[in-house]
Amino acid sequence: MAAQHAAADAPPDTGLQRDFDRTIAREQRIEPRDWMPDGYRRTLVRQIAQHAHSEIIGMQPEGEWITKAPSLRRKAILFAKVQDEAGHGLYLYAAAETLGADRADLTERLIEGRQKYSSIFNYPTLSFADVGVIGWFVDGAAICNQVPLCRSSYGPYARAMVRICKEESFHQRQGYELLMTMMRGTEAQRAAVQDAVDRWWWPSLMMFGPPDENSPNSAQSMAWKIKRHSNDELRQRFVDMTVPQAEKLGVTLPDPELRWNEERGRHDFGTPDWSELQRVIAGDGPCNAERMARRRAAHEDGAWVREAAAAHAAKQAARAARAARERKGAAA
Amino acid sequence: MSGTTPEAKGDWPLYEVFVRGKRGLNHVHVGSLHAADDRMALTHARDLYTRRNEGVSIWVVRSEHITASTRDEKDPFFDPSADKVYRHPTFYDIPDDVPHI
């Protein structure tokens, strides 16, 4: 159950650590009230919170286009997609709360910049083609990342990922379909698609995180089976998956080193600009300040609604209690 | 986090959500959410957990109202069911030529 994490951490010699290790080794799931090492709990809270924050901030780049969508059909689709992103954030916050995290506290941490979200959402959406490319690349990359997380060792996280993955498929397909439509359009529309591809390709590759040799926490996460594949392996899968889709669409991926490697049976590709990733993570991306300001404003502007709803609930509860007392008094 | 209750800060309490996928199935726990009161919890649960026809009925209950067994209790707690093999049909030897049993 959420919010009741109980089972205070105890030293390993009590056998708790052994039970935990055995559960992981048997590919069984760790559940909320189980004993777990502090580090496992901390790592999960950080990862799940960061993932939740990404979904919530991820509403912004595409949300900007809801009012500017070119047709009612596209508007309805985009609206549903952005609503899904909110839903994904909420599934994940709920999973984090099963570990004893507090929702309000997680929100505070995001707003104060003490917890991160995915670097990808700090890039601007300059044209409607960006909506399509985000669905294709960003949601495609998310699927590569998230499908293995459906087997993550922590039960509530894995179950949230199952729900999310089902919905991501719609996200990716609506994006690709949008781009196919634009590619059948005018020369200017095709150019807009290629321009969006050029801008989003490298940031999308960076979504998988730093290369394995610079990803110090990965080994422990994989030993705990929180994470199932390394950053580089997932990045490679994304490239292999995307290249034939780009060919079908008729766009060029902006990497001169990209080619099929017969021997490996996979694509070779260039190295993303890791210093750019570092800059964006550190807060110096094109839209970091804007995204944070918008999230903070939404939280602050919504405060009166939350307080009013709580006050209304308290009033209703008091009224119901008084009515019950009066009924009891009348009966006596 | 200065010792005040979540409600006092205007934060909404936590609810657990159970959804009946279709007629003939039990309600199953699907996750949790925050809401100011029971009614809001139901509508939030609808919006959050049944955006794609995942349910025909929803239960919500305040998380604090759920009593659960703990992992620590597990072995002794479930012991009564572990040592009664005679509760299972396979415990009984019946000749193969007895029909329908």
Short mmCIF file of N, CA, C and O in Angstrom, two decimals, chain B residues 3-84:
data_model
loop_
_atom_site.label_atom_id
_atom_site.label_comp_id
_atom_site.label_asym_id
_atom_site.label_seq_id
_atom_site.Cartn_x
_atom_site.Cartn_y
_atom_site.Cartn_z
N GLY B 3 5.99 19.16 10.77
CA GLY B 3 5.12 18.51 11.73
C GLY B 3 3.64 18.76 11.51
O GLY B 3 2.82 18.19 12.20
N THR B 4 3.28 19.62 10.55
CA THR B 4 1.86 19.83 10.27
C THR B 4 1.33 18.68 9.43
O THR B 4 2.07 18.06 8.69
N THR B 5 0.05 18.39 9.56
CA THR B 5 -0.53 17.32 8.75
C THR B 5 -0.66 17.82 7.32
O THR B 5 -0.75 19.03 7.09
N PRO B 6 -0.69 16.90 6.36
CA PRO B 6 -0.83 17.31 4.96
C PRO B 6 -2.07 18.17 4.75
O PRO B 6 -2.03 19.17 4.04
N GLU B 7 -3.19 17.80 5.38
CA GLU B 7 -4.43 18.56 5.18
C GLU B 7 -4.28 20.00 5.66
O GLU B 7 -4.79 20.93 5.04
N ALA B 8 -3.55 20.18 6.76
CA ALA B 8 -3.38 21.53 7.31
C ALA B 8 -2.65 22.42 6.32
O ALA B 8 -2.85 23.62 6.27
N LYS B 9 -1.77 21.83 5.51
CA LYS B 9 -1.03 22.61 4.52
C LYS B 9 -1.84 22.81 3.24
O LYS B 9 -1.36 23.41 2.29
N GLY B 10 -3.07 22.26 3.21
CA GLY B 10 -3.86 22.36 1.99
C GLY B 10 -3.56 21.22 1.03
O GLY B 10 -4.06 21.18 -0.08
N ASP B 11 -2.70 20.26 1.44
CA ASP B 11 -2.44 19.09 0.59
C ASP B 11 -3.57 18.09 0.77
O ASP B 11 -4.15 17.99 1.85
N TRP B 12 -3.85 17.37 -0.26
CA TRP B 12 -4.96 16.42 -0.22
C TRP B 12 -4.50 15.04 0.22
O TRP B 12 -3.41 14.63 -0.12
N PRO B 13 -5.36 14.33 0.95
CA PRO B 13 -4.97 12.99 1.42
C PRO B 13 -4.84 11.97 0.28
O PRO B 13 -5.34 12.20 -0.82
N LEU B 14 -4.20 10.87 0.61
CA LEU B 14 -3.93 9.82 -0.37
C LEU B 14 -5.06 8.79 -0.38
O LEU B 14 -5.55 8.39 0.69
N TYR B 15 -5.47 8.40 -1.55
CA TYR B 15 -6.49 7.36 -1.73
C TYR B 15 -5.92 6.20 -2.54
O TYR B 15 -5.10 6.41 -3.43
N GLU B 16 -6.37 5.00 -2.24
CA GLU B 16 -6.04 3.84 -3.07
C GLU B 16 -7.22 3.59 -4.03
O GLU B 16 -8.37 3.78 -3.64
N VAL B 17 -6.90 3.18 -5.23
CA VAL B 17 -7.92 3.03 -6.27
C VAL B 17 -8.01 1.57 -6.72
O VAL B 17 -6.99 0.92 -6.97
N PHE B 18 -9.25 1.09 -6.80
CA PHE B 18 -9.53 -0.28 -7.25
C PHE B 18 -10.50 -0.21 -8.42
O PHE B 18 -11.52 0.47 -8.34
N VAL B 19 -10.20 -0.92 -9.50
CA VAL B 19 -11.03 -0.85 -10.70
C VAL B 19 -11.52 -2.25 -11.09
O VAL B 19 -10.75 -3.20 -11.08
N ARG B 20 -12.81 -2.33 -11.41
CA ARG B 20 -13.36 -3.56 -12.00
C ARG B 20 -13.25 -3.39 -13.51
O ARG B 20 -13.86 -2.51 -14.10
N GLY B 21 -12.43 -4.23 -14.13
CA GLY B 21 -12.16 -4.10 -15.55
C GLY B 21 -13.40 -4.34 -16.40
O GLY B 21 -13.66 -3.62 -17.35
N LYS B 22 -14.14 -5.37 -16.07
CA LYS B 22 -15.42 -5.61 -16.74
C LYS B 22 -16.29 -6.47 -15.84
O LYS B 22 -15.81 -7.01 -14.84
N ARG B 23 -17.55 -6.59 -16.20
CA ARG B 23 -18.46 -7.39 -15.40
C ARG B 23 -17.93 -8.81 -15.29
O ARG B 23 -17.42 -9.36 -16.25
N GLY B 24 -18.05 -9.39 -14.10
CA GLY B 24 -17.56 -10.74 -13.90
C GLY B 24 -16.18 -10.80 -13.28
O GLY B 24 -15.74 -11.86 -12.87
N LEU B 25 -15.49 -9.65 -13.21
CA LEU B 25 -14.16 -9.64 -12.59
C LEU B 25 -14.20 -8.90 -11.25
O LEU B 25 -15.05 -8.05 -11.03
N ASN B 26 -13.24 -9.23 -10.39
CA ASN B 26 -13.10 -8.49 -9.13
C ASN B 26 -12.52 -7.10 -9.37
O ASN B 26 -11.85 -6.86 -10.37
N HIS B 27 -12.74 -6.23 -8.43
CA HIS B 27 -12.00 -4.97 -8.43
C HIS B 27 -10.53 -5.28 -8.12
O HIS B 27 -10.25 -6.11 -7.27
N VAL B 28 -9.63 -4.62 -8.81
CA VAL B 28 -8.20 -4.84 -8.62
C VAL B 28 -7.53 -3.51 -8.29
O VAL B 28 -7.87 -2.48 -8.88
N HIS B 29 -6.58 -3.56 -7.37
CA HIS B 29 -5.85 -2.34 -7.02
C HIS B 29 -5.02 -1.88 -8.21
O HIS B 29 -4.29 -2.66 -8.80
N VAL B 30 -5.15 -0.61 -8.58
CA VAL B 30 -4.41 -0.10 -9.74
C VAL B 30 -3.42 1.00 -9.38
O VAL B 30 -2.56 1.33 -10.19
N GLY B 31 -3.54 1.58 -8.19
CA GLY B 31 -2.61 2.65 -7.84
C GLY B 31 -3.25 3.58 -6.84
O GLY B 31 -4.24 3.22 -6.19
N SER B 32 -2.69 4.76 -6.73
CA SER B 32 -3.21 5.70 -5.74
C SER B 32 -3.27 7.10 -6.34
O SER B 32 -2.77 7.34 -7.43
N LEU B 33 -3.91 8.00 -5.62
CA LEU B 33 -3.97 9.39 -6.05
C LEU B 33 -4.33 10.27 -4.85
O LEU B 33 -4.70 9.75 -3.79
N HIS B 34 -4.20 11.56 -5.03
CA HIS B 34 -4.58 12.51 -3.98
C HIS B 34 -5.88 13.19 -4.36
O HIS B 34 -6.09 13.52 -5.53
N ALA B 35 -6.74 13.41 -3.39
CA ALA B 35 -7.99 14.14 -3.64
C ALA B 35 -8.44 14.78 -2.34
O ALA B 35 -8.08 14.31 -1.25
N ALA B 36 -9.23 15.85 -2.47
CA ALA B 36 -9.69 16.56 -1.28
C ALA B 36 -10.75 15.77 -0.53
O ALA B 36 -10.82 15.82 0.70
N ASP B 37 -11.59 15.03 -1.25
CA ASP B 37 -12.62 14.24 -0.59
C ASP B 37 -12.97 13.02 -1.45
O ASP B 37 -12.42 12.85 -2.54
N ASP B 38 -13.88 12.18 -0.94
CA ASP B 38 -14.18 10.92 -1.60
C ASP B 38 -14.68 11.12 -3.02
O ASP B 38 -14.30 10.40 -3.96
N ARG B 39 -15.54 12.12 -3.18
CA ARG B 39 -16.14 12.33 -4.48
C ARG B 39 -15.09 12.76 -5.51
O ARG B 39 -15.08 12.29 -6.65
N MET B 40 -14.22 13.64 -5.10
CA MET B 40 -13.15 14.07 -6.00
C MET B 40 -12.21 12.90 -6.31
O MET B 40 -11.70 12.76 -7.43
N ALA B 41 -12.01 12.04 -5.30
CA ALA B 41 -11.16 10.87 -5.52
C ALA B 41 -11.73 9.99 -6.63
O ALA B 41 -11.00 9.48 -7.48
N LEU B 42 -13.05 9.85 -6.64
CA LEU B 42 -13.68 9.03 -7.68
C LEU B 42 -13.50 9.64 -9.07
O LEU B 42 -13.15 8.95 -10.03
N THR B 43 -13.72 10.94 -9.17
CA THR B 43 -13.61 11.55 -10.51
C THR B 43 -12.15 11.58 -10.96
O THR B 43 -11.86 11.36 -12.13
N HIS B 44 -11.24 11.83 -10.01
CA HIS B 44 -9.82 11.78 -10.39
C HIS B 44 -9.43 10.37 -10.82
O HIS B 44 -8.66 10.19 -11.77
N ALA B 45 -9.96 9.37 -10.10
CA ALA B 45 -9.64 7.98 -10.45
C ALA B 45 -10.14 7.66 -11.86
O ALA B 45 -9.45 7.01 -12.65
N ARG B 46 -11.32 8.16 -12.18
CA ARG B 46 -11.84 7.96 -13.54
C ARG B 46 -10.90 8.59 -14.57
O ARG B 46 -10.52 7.97 -15.56
N ASP B 47 -10.50 9.83 -14.31
CA ASP B 47 -9.65 10.53 -15.28
C ASP B 47 -8.26 9.91 -15.38
O ASP B 47 -7.64 9.92 -16.44
N LEU B 48 -7.77 9.41 -14.25
CA LEU B 48 -6.39 8.94 -14.23
C LEU B 48 -6.27 7.48 -14.65
O LEU B 48 -5.37 7.13 -15.40
N TYR B 49 -7.18 6.64 -14.17
CA TYR B 49 -6.99 5.20 -14.37
C TYR B 49 -7.93 4.57 -15.40
O TYR B 49 -7.82 3.39 -15.68
N THR B 50 -8.87 5.32 -15.93
CA THR B 50 -9.78 4.71 -16.93
C THR B 50 -9.95 5.61 -18.15
O THR B 50 -11.05 5.82 -18.63
N ARG B 51 -8.83 6.13 -18.67
CA ARG B 51 -8.93 6.97 -19.87
C ARG B 51 -9.21 6.15 -21.13
O ARG B 51 -9.53 6.70 -22.17
N ARG B 52 -8.99 4.83 -21.03
CA ARG B 52 -9.17 3.99 -22.23
C ARG B 52 -10.06 2.79 -21.94
O ARG B 52 -9.69 1.66 -22.23
N ASN B 53 -11.20 3.03 -21.36
CA ASN B 53 -12.15 1.95 -21.10
C ASN B 53 -11.60 0.84 -20.22
O ASN B 53 -11.93 -0.32 -20.41
N GLU B 54 -10.72 1.19 -19.28
CA GLU B 54 -10.13 0.14 -18.44
C GLU B 54 -11.08 -0.33 -17.35
O GLU B 54 -10.76 -1.28 -16.65
N GLY B 55 -12.23 0.33 -17.18
CA GLY B 55 -13.05 -0.07 -16.05
C GLY B 55 -14.53 0.22 -16.22
O GLY B 55 -14.92 1.10 -17.00
N VAL B 56 -15.34 -0.55 -15.47
CA VAL B 56 -16.78 -0.29 -15.44
C VAL B 56 -17.23 0.09 -14.04
O VAL B 56 -18.39 0.44 -13.83
N SER B 57 -16.31 0.03 -13.07
CA SER B 57 -16.65 0.36 -11.70
C SER B 57 -15.37 0.69 -10.94
O SER B 57 -14.33 0.09 -11.18
N ILE B 58 -15.45 1.69 -10.07
CA ILE B 58 -14.26 2.13 -9.33
C ILE B 58 -14.57 2.18 -7.84
O ILE B 58 -15.64 2.64 -7.44
N TRP B 59 -13.64 1.70 -7.02
CA TRP B 59 -13.69 1.93 -5.58
C TRP B 59 -12.52 2.82 -5.20
O TRP B 59 -11.41 2.62 -5.72
N VAL B 60 -12.74 3.76 -4.32
CA VAL B 60 -11.62 4.50 -3.74
C VAL B 60 -11.72 4.41 -2.23
O VAL B 60 -12.82 4.37 -1.68
N VAL B 61 -10.57 4.35 -1.56
CA VAL B 61 -10.58 4.30 -0.11
C VAL B 61 -9.34 5.04 0.40
O VAL B 61 -8.28 4.97 -0.22
N ARG B 62 -9.54 5.81 1.47
CA ARG B 62 -8.39 6.52 2.04
C ARG B 62 -7.32 5.51 2.42
O ARG B 62 -7.60 4.51 3.10
N SER B 63 -6.09 5.75 2.02
CA SER B 63 -4.99 4.81 2.27
C SER B 63 -4.86 4.50 3.75
O SER B 63 -4.57 3.36 4.13
N GLU B 64 -5.09 5.51 4.58
CA GLU B 64 -4.91 5.31 6.02
C GLU B 64 -5.95 4.36 6.61
O GLU B 64 -5.80 3.90 7.73
N HIS B 65 -7.01 4.08 5.86
CA HIS B 65 -8.03 3.17 6.35
C HIS B 65 -7.77 1.71 6.01
O HIS B 65 -8.57 0.84 6.36
N ILE B 66 -6.69 1.47 5.31
CA ILE B 66 -6.37 0.08 4.95
C ILE B 66 -5.48 -0.54 6.01
O ILE B 66 -4.49 0.06 6.44
N THR B 67 -5.87 -1.71 6.47
CA THR B 67 -5.04 -2.48 7.39
C THR B 67 -4.42 -3.61 6.60
O THR B 67 -5.12 -4.32 5.89
N ALA B 68 -3.11 -3.78 6.72
CA ALA B 68 -2.45 -4.79 5.90
C ALA B 68 -1.53 -5.66 6.74
O ALA B 68 -1.01 -5.21 7.77
N SER B 69 -1.33 -6.88 6.31
CA SER B 69 -0.31 -7.72 6.94
C SER B 69 1.05 -7.18 6.53
O SER B 69 1.17 -6.49 5.52
N THR B 70 2.07 -7.47 7.31
CA THR B 70 3.40 -6.99 6.93
C THR B 70 4.25 -8.18 6.53
O THR B 70 3.98 -9.32 6.89
N ARG B 71 5.30 -7.87 5.83
CA ARG B 71 6.24 -8.88 5.39
C ARG B 71 6.82 -9.61 6.62
O ARG B 71 7.03 -10.81 6.60
N ASP B 72 7.08 -8.84 7.69
CA ASP B 72 7.70 -9.43 8.87
C ASP B 72 6.83 -10.53 9.46
O ASP B 72 7.32 -11.51 9.98
N GLU B 73 5.53 -10.34 9.35
CA GLU B 73 4.61 -11.32 9.92
C GLU B 73 4.47 -12.52 9.01
O GLU B 73 3.85 -13.49 9.39
N LYS B 74 5.02 -12.40 7.83
CA LYS B 74 4.59 -13.30 6.76
C LYS B 74 4.61 -14.76 7.17
O LYS B 74 3.59 -15.45 7.08
N ASP B 75 5.78 -15.26 7.61
CA ASP B 75 5.85 -16.70 7.83
C ASP B 75 4.84 -17.20 8.86
O ASP B 75 3.96 -17.98 8.53
N PRO B 76 4.91 -16.72 10.11
CA PRO B 76 3.94 -17.22 11.08
C PRO B 76 2.51 -16.87 10.72
O PRO B 76 1.59 -17.65 10.94
N PHE B 77 2.32 -15.70 10.11
CA PHE B 77 0.96 -15.23 9.82
C PHE B 77 0.23 -16.18 8.87
O PHE B 77 -0.96 -16.42 9.01
N PHE B 78 0.99 -16.66 7.88
CA PHE B 78 0.34 -17.52 6.90
C PHE B 78 0.55 -19.01 7.19
O PHE B 78 0.12 -19.86 6.43
N ASP B 79 1.18 -19.30 8.33
CA ASP B 79 1.43 -20.69 8.70
C ASP B 79 0.18 -21.57 8.68
O ASP B 79 0.23 -22.71 8.22
N PRO B 80 -0.95 -21.11 9.20
CA PRO B 80 -2.11 -21.99 9.27
C PRO B 80 -2.50 -22.61 7.94
O PRO B 80 -3.16 -23.64 7.90
N SER B 81 -2.08 -21.97 6.82
CA SER B 81 -2.48 -22.53 5.54
C SER B 81 -1.41 -23.44 4.96
O SER B 81 -1.62 -24.08 3.94
N ALA B 82 -0.24 -23.47 5.61
CA ALA B 82 0.89 -24.18 5.00
C ALA B 82 0.90 -25.67 5.34
O ALA B 82 1.48 -26.47 4.61
N ASP B 83 0.29 -26.07 6.47
CA ASP B 83 0.49 -27.45 6.94
C ASP B 83 -0.79 -28.29 6.87
O ASP B 83 -0.96 -29.23 7.62
N LYS B 84 -1.68 -27.91 5.98
CA LYS B 84 -2.93 -28.68 5.89
C LYS B 84 -3.11 -29.19 4.48
O LYS B 84 -4.00 -28.78 3.73
#
